[in-house]
Short mmCIF file of N, CA, C and O in Angstrom, two decimals:
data_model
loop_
_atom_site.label_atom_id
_atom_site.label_comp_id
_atom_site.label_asym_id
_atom_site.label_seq_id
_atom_site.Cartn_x
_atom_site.Cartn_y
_atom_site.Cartn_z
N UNK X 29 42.18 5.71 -3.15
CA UNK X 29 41.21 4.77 -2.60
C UNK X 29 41.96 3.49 -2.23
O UNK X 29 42.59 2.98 -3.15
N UNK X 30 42.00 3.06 -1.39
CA UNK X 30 42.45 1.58 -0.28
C UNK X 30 41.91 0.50 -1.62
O UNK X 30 41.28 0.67 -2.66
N UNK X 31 42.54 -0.67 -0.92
CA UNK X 31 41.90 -2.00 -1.72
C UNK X 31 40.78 -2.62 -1.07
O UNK X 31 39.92 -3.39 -1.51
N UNK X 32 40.96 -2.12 0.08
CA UNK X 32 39.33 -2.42 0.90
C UNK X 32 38.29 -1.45 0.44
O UNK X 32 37.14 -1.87 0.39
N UNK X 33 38.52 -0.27 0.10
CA UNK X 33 37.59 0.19 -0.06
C UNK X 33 36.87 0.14 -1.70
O UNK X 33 35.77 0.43 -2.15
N UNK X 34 38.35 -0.47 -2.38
CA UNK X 34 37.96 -0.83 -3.75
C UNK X 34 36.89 -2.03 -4.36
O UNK X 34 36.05 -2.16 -5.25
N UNK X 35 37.59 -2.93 -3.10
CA UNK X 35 36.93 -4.18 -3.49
C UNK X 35 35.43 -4.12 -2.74
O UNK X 35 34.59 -4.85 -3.27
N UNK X 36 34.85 -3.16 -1.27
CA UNK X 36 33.69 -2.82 -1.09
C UNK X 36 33.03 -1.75 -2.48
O UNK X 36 31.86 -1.76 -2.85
N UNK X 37 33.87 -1.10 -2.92
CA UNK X 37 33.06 -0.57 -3.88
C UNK X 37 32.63 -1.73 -5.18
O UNK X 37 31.46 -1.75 -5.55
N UNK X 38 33.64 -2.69 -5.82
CA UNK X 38 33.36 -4.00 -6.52
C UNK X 38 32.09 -4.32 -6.56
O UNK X 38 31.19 -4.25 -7.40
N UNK X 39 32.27 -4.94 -4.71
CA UNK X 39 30.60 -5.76 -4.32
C UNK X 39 29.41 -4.77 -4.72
O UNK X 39 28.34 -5.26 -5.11
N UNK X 40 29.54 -3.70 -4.66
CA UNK X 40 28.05 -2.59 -4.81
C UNK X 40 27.76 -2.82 -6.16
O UNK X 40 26.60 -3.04 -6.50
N UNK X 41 28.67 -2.79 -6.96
CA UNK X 41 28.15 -2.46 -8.04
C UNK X 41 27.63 -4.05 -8.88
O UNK X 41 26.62 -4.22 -9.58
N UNK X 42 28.72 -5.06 -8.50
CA UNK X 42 28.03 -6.31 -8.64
C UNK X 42 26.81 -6.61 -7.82
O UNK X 42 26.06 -7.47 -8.28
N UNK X 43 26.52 -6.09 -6.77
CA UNK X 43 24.99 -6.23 -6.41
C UNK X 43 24.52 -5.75 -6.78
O UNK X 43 23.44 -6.20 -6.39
N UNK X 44 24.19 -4.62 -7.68
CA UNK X 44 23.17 -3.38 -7.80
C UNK X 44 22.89 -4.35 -9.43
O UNK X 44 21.81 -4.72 -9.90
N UNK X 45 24.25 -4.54 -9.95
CA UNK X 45 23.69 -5.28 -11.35
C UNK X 45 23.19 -7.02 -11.32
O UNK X 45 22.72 -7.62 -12.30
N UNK X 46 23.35 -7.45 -10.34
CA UNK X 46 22.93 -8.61 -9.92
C UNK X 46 21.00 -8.55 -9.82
O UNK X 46 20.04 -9.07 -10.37
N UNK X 47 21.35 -7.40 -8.54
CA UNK X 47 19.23 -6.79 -8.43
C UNK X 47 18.90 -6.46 -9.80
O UNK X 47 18.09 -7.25 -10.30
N UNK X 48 19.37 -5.37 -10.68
CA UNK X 48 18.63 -4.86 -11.63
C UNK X 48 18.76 -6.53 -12.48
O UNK X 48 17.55 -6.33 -12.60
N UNK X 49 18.93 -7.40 -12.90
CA UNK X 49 19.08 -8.57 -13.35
C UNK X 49 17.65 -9.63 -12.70
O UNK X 49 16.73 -10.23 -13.26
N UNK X 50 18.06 -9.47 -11.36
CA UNK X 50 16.45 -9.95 -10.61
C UNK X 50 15.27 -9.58 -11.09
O UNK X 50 14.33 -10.25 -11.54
N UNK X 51 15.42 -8.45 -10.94
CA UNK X 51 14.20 -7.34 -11.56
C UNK X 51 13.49 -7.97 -12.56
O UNK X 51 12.33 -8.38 -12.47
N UNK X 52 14.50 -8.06 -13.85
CA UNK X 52 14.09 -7.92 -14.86
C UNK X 52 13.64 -9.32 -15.78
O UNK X 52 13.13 -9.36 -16.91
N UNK X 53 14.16 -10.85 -14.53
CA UNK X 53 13.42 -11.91 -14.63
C UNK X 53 12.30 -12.30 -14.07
O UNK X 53 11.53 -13.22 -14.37
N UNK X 54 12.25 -11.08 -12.78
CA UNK X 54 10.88 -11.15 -12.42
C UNK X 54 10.20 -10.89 -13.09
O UNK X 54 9.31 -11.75 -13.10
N UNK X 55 9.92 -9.70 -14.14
CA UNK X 55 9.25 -9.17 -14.98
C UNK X 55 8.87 -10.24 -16.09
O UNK X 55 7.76 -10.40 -16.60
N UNK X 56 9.80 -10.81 -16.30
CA UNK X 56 9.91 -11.94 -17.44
C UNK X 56 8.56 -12.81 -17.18
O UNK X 56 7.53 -12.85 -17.86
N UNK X 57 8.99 -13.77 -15.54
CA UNK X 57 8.26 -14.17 -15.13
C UNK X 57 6.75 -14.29 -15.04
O UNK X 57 6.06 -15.29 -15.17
N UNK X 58 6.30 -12.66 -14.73
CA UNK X 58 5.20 -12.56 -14.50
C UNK X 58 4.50 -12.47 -15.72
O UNK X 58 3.28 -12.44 -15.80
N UNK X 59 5.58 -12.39 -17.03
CA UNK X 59 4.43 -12.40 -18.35
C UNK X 59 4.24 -14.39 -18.29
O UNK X 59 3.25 -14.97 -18.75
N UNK X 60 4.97 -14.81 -17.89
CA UNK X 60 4.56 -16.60 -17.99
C UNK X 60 3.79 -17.25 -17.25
O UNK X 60 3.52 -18.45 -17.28
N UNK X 61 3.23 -16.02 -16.20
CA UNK X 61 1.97 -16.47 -15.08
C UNK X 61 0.98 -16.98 -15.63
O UNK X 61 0.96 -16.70 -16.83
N UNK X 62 -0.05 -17.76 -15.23
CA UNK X 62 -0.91 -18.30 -16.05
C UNK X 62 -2.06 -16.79 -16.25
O UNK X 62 -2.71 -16.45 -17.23
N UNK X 63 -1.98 -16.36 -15.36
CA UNK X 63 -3.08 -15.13 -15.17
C UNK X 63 -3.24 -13.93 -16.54
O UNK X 63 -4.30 -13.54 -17.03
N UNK X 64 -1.38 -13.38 -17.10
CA UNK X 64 -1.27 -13.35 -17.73
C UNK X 64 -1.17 -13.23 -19.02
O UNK X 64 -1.16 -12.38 -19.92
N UNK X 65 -1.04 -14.82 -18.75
CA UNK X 65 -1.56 -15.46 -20.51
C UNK X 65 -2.88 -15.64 -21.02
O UNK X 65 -3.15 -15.48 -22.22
N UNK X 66 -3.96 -16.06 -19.91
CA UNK X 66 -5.23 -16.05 -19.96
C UNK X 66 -5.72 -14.85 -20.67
O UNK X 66 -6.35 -14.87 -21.72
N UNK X 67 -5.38 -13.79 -19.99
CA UNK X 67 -6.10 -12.01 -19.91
C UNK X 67 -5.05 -11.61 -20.98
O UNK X 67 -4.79 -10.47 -20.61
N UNK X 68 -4.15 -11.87 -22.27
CA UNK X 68 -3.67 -11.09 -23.24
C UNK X 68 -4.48 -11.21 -24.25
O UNK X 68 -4.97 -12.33 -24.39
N UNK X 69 -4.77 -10.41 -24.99
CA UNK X 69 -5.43 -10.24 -26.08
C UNK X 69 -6.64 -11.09 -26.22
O UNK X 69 -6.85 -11.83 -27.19
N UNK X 70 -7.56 -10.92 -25.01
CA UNK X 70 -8.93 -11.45 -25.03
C UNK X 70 -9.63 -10.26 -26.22
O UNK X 70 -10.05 -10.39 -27.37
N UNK X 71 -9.45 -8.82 -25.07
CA UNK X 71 -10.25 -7.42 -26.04
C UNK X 71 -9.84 -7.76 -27.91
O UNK X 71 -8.99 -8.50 -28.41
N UNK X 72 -10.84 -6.88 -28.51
CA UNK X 72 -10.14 -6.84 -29.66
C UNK X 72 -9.46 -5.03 -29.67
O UNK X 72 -9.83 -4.05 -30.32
N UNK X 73 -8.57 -5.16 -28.83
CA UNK X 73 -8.05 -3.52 -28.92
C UNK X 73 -7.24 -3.31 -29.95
O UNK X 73 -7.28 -4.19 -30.82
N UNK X 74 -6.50 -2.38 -30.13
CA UNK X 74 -5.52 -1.60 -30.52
C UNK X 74 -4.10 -2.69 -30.72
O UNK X 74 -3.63 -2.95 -31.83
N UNK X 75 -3.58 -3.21 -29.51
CA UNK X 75 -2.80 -3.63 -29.18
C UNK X 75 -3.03 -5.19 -29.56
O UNK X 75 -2.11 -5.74 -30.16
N UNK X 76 -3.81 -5.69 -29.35
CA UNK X 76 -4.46 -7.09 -30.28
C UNK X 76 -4.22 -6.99 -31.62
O UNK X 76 -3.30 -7.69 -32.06
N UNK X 77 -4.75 -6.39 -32.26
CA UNK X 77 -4.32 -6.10 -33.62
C UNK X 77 -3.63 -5.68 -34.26
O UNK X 77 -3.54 -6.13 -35.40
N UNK X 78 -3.01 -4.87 -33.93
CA UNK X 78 -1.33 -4.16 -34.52
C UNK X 78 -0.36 -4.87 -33.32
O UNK X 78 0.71 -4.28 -33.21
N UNK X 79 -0.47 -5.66 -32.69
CA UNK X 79 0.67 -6.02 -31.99
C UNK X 79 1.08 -5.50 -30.90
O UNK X 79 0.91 -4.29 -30.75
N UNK X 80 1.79 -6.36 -29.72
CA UNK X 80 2.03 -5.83 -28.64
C UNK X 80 3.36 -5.96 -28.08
O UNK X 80 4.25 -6.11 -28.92
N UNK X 81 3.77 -5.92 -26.72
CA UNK X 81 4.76 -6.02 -26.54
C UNK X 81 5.63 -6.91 -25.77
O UNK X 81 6.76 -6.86 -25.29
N UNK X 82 4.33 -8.04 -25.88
CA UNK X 82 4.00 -9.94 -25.21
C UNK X 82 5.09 -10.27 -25.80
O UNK X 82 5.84 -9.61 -26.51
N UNK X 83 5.12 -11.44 -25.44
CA UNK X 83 6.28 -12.85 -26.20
C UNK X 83 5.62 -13.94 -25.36
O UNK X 83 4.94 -14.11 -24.35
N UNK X 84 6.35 -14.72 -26.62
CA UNK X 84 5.62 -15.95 -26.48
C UNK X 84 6.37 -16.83 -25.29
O UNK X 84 7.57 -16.59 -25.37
N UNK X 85 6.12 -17.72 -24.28
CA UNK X 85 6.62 -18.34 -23.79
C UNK X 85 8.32 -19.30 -24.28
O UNK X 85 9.32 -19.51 -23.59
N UNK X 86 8.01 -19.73 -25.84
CA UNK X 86 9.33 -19.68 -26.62
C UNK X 86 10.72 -18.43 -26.56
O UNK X 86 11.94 -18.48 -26.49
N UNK X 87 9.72 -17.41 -26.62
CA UNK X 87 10.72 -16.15 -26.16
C UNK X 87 11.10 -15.93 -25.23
O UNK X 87 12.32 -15.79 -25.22
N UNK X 88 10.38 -15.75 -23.87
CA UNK X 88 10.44 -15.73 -22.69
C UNK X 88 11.81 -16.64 -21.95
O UNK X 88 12.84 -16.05 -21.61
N UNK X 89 11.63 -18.17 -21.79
CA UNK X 89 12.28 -19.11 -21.27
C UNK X 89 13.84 -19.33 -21.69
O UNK X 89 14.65 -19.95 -20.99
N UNK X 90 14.07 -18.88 -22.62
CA UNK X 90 15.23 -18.74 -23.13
C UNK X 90 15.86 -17.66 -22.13
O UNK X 90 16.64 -17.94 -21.22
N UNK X 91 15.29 -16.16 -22.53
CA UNK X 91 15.86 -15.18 -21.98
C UNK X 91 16.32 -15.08 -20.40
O UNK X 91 17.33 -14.66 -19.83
N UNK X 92 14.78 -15.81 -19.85
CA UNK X 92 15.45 -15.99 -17.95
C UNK X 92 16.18 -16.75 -17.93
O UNK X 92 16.81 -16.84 -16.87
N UNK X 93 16.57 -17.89 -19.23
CA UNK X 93 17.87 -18.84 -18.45
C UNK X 93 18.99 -18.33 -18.74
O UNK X 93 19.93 -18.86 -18.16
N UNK X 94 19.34 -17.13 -19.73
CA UNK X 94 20.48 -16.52 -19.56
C UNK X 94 20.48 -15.37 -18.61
O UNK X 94 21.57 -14.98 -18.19
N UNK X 95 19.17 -14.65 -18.12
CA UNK X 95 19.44 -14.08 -16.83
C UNK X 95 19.80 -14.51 -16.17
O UNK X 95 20.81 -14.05 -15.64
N UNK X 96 19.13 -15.90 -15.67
CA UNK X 96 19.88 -16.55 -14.19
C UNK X 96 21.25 -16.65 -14.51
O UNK X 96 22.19 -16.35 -13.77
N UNK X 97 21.32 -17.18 -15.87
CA UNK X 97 23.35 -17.88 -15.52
C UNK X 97 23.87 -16.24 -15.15
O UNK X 97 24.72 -16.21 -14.26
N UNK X 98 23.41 -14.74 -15.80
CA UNK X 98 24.24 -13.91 -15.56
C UNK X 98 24.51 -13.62 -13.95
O UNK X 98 25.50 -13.49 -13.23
N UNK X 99 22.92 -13.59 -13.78
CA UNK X 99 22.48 -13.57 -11.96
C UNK X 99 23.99 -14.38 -11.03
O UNK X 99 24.85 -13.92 -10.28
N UNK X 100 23.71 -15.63 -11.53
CA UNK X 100 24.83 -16.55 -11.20
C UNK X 100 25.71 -16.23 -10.87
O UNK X 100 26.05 -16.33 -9.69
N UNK X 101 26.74 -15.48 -12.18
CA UNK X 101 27.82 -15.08 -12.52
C UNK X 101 28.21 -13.65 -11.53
O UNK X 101 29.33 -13.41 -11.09
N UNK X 102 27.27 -13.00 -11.36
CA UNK X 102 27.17 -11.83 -10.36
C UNK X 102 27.44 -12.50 -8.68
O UNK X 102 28.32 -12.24 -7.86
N UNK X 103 26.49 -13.26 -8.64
CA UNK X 103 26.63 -13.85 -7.24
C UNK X 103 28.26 -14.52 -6.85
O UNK X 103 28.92 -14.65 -5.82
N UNK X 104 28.43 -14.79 -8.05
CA UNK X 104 29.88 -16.03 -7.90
C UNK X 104 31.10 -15.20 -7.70
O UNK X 104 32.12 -15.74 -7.28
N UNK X 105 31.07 -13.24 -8.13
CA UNK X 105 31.90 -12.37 -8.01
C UNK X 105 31.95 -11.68 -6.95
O UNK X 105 32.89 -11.18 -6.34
N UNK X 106 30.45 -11.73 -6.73
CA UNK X 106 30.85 -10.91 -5.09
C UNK X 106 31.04 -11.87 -4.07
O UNK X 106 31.40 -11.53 -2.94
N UNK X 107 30.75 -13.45 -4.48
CA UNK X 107 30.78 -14.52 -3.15
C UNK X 107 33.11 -14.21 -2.97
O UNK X 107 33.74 -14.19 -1.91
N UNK X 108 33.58 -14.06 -4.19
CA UNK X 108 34.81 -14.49 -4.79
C UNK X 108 35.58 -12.80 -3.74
O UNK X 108 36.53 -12.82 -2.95
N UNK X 109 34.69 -11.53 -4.18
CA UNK X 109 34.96 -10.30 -3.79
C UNK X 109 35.06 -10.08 -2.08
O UNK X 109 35.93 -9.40 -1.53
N UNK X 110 34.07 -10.73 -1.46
CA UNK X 110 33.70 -10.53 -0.15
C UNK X 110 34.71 -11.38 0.62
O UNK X 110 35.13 -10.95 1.70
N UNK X 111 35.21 -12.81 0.04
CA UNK X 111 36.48 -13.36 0.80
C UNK X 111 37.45 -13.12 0.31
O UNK X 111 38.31 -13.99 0.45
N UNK X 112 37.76 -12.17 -0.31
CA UNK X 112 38.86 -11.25 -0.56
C UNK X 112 39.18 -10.19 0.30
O UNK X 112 40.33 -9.94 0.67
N UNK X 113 38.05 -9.48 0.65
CA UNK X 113 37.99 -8.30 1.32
C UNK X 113 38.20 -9.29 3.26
O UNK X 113 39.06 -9.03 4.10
N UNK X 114 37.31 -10.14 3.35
CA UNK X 114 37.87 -10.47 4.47
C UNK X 114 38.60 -11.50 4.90
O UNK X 114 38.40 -12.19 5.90
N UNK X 115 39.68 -11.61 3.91
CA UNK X 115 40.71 -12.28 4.06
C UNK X 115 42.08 -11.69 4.29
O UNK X 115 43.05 -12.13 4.91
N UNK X 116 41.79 -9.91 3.22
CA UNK X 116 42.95 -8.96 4.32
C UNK X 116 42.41 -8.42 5.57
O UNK X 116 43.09 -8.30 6.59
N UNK X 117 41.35 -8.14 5.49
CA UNK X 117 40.82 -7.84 7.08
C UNK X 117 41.27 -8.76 8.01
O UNK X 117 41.79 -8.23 8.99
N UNK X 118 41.24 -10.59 8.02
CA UNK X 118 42.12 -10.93 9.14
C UNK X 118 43.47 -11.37 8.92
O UNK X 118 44.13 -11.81 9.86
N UNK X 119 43.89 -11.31 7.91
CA UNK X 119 45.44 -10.92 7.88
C UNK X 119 46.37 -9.58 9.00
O UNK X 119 47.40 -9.46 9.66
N UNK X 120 45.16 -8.82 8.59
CA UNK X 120 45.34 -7.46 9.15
C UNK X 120 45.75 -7.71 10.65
O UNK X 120 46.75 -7.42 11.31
N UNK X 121 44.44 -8.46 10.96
CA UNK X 121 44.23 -8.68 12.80
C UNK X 121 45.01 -9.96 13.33
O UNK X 121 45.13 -10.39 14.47
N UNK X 122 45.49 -10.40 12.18
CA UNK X 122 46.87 -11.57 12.75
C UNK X 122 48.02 -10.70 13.00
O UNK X 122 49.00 -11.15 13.58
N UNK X 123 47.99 -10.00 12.77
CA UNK X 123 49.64 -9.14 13.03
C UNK X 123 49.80 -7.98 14.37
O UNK X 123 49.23 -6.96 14.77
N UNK X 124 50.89 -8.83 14.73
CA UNK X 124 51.31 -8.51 16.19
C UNK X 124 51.50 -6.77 16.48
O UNK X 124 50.90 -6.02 17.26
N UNK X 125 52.53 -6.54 15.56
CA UNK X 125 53.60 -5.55 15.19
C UNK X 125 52.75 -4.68 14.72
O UNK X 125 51.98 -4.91 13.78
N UNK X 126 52.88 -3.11 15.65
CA UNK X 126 51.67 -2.08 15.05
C UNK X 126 52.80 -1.60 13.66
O UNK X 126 52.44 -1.17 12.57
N UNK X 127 54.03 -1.82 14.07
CA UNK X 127 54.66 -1.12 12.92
C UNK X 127 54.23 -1.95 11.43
O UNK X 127 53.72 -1.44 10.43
N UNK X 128 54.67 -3.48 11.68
CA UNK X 128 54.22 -4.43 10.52
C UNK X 128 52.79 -3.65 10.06
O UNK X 128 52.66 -2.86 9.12
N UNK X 129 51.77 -4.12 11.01
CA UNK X 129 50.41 -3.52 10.31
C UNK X 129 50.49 -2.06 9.50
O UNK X 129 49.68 -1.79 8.60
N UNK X 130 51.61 -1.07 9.95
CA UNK X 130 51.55 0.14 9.66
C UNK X 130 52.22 -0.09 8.22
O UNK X 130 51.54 0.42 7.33
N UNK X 131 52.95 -0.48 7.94
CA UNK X 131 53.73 -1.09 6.74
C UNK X 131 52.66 -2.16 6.13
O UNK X 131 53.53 -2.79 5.53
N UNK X 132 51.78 -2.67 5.89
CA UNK X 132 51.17 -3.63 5.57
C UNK X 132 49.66 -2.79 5.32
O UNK X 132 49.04 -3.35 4.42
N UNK X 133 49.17 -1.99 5.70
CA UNK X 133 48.22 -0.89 5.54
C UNK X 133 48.75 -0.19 4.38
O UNK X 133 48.37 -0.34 3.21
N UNK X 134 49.67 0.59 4.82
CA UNK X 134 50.02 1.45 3.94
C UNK X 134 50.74 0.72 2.26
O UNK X 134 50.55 1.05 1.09
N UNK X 135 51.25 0.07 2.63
CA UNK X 135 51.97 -0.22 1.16
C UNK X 135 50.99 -1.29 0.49
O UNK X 135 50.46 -0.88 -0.54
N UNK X 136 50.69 -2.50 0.86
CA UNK X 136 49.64 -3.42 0.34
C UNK X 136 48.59 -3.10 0.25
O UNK X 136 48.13 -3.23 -0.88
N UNK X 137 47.73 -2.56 1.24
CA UNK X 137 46.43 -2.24 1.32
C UNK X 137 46.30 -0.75 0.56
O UNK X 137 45.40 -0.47 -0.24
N UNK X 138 47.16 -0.01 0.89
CA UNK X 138 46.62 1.20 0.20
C UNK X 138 45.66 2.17 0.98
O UNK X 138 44.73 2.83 0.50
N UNK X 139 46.06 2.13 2.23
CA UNK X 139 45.22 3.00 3.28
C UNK X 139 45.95 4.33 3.37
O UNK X 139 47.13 4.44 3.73
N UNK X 140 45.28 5.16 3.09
CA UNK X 140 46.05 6.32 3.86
C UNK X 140 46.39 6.41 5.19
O UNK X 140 45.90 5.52 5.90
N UNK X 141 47.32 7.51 5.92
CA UNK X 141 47.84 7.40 7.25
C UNK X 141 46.41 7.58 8.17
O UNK X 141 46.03 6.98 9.18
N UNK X 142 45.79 8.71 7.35
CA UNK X 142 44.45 9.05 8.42
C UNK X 142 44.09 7.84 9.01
O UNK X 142 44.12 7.56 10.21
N UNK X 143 43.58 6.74 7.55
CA UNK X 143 42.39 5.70 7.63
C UNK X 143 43.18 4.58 8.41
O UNK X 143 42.43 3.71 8.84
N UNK X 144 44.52 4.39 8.70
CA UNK X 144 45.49 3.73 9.31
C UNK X 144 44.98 3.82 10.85
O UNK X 144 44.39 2.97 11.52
N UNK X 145 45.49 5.36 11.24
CA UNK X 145 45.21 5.71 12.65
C UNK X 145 43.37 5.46 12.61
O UNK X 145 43.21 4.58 13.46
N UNK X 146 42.82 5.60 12.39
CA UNK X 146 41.77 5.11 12.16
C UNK X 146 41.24 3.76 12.39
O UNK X 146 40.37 3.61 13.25
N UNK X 147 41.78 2.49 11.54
CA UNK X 147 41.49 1.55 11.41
C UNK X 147 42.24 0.76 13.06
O UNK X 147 41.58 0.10 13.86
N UNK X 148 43.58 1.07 13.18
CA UNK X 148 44.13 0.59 14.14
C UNK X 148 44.09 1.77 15.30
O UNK X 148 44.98 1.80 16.15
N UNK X 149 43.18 2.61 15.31
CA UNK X 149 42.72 3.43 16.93
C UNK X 149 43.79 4.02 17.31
O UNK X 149 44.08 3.94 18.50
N UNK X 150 44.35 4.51 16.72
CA UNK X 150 45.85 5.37 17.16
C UNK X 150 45.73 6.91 16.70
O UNK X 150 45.37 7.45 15.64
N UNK X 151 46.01 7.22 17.48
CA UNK X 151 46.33 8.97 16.54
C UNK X 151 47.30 9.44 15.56
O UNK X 151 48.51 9.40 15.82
N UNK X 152 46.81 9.93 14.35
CA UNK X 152 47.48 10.24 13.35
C UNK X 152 48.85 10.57 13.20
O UNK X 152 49.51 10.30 12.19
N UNK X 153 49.40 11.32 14.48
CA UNK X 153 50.80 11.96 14.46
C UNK X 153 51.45 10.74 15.01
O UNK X 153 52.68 10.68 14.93
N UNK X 154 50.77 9.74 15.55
CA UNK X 154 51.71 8.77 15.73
C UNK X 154 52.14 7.72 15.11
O UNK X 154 53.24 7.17 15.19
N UNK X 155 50.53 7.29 14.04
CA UNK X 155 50.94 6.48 12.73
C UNK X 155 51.96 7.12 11.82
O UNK X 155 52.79 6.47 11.19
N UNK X 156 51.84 8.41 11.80
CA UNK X 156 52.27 9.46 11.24
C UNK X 156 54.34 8.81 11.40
O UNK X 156 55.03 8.23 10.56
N UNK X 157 54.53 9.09 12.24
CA UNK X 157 55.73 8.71 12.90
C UNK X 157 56.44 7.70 12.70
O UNK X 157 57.64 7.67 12.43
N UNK X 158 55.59 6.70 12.85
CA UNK X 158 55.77 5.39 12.50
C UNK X 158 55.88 4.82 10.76
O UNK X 158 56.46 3.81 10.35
N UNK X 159 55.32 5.57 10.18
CA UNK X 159 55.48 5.87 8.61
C UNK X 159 57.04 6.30 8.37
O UNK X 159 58.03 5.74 7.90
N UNK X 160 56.78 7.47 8.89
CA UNK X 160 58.54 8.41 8.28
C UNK X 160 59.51 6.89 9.19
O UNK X 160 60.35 6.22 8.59
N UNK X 161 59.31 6.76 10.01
CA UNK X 161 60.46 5.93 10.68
C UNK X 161 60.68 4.30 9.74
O UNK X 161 61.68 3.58 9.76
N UNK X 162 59.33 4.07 8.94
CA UNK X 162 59.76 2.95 8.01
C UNK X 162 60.61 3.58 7.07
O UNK X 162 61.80 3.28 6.99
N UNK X 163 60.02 4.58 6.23
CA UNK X 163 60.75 4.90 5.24
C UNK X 163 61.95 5.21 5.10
O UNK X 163 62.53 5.34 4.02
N UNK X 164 62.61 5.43 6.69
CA UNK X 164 63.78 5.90 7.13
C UNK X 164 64.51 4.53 6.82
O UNK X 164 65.60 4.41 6.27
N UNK X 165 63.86 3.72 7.20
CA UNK X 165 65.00 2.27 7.39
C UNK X 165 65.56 1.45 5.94
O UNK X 165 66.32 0.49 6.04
#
């Protein structure tokens, strides 16, 4: 796997745990709605009396402010991940020399030859070529 494709895989998974993190202060949230708090344990049910699975606003406010800082902390990795990723992307497109780029793909980046001819629109047997002819030197 490339370092581009490492550090796009990074961002996914710091977003996916960033959302499930959203989620789950929304949820928070909506027990601190006034609506809520009004409508818990008006009935005398089941759940009124043996207990439920509420918290108290004391409980609550605590917990979303360490969601957000984590939220935070998610956002601050992929803001950190994404100008990483496109900071070799125009490194990439500063370079003159298809051979440099071919040497600079392959050894730094970690592209295979396919994703090479690929990335720079060339056909394989010729990145191909251009490979054995570095390694030659």
């Amino acid at each position: 796997m490339s370092k581009i494709q490492s550090i796009t895989e990074m961002i996914k998974i710091e977003t996916k745990c960033r959302d499930n993190l959203i989620r789950r202060k929304i949820g928070l949230m909506v027990k601190l709605s006034p609506d809520v708090i009004k409508t818990s344990c008006i009935t005398n049910d089941a759940e009124c009396i043996h207990g439920n699975s509420s918290k108290a606003f004391e409980d609550i406010l605590p917990e979303i402010m360490v969601l957000q800082q984590q939220i935070n902390e998610h956002d601050k990795e992929i803001r950190i991940l994404t100008n990483l990723r496109k900071q070799i992307i125009e490194h990439i497109e500063g370079i003159d020399n298809v051979n440099t780029k071919v040497k600079y793909l392959r050894d730094h980046v970690g592209y295979s030859l396919q994703e090479i001819a690929l990335v720079l629109d060339y056909g394989y047997g010729y990145i191909r070529k251009i490979s054995a002819k570095l390694d030659s030197e």
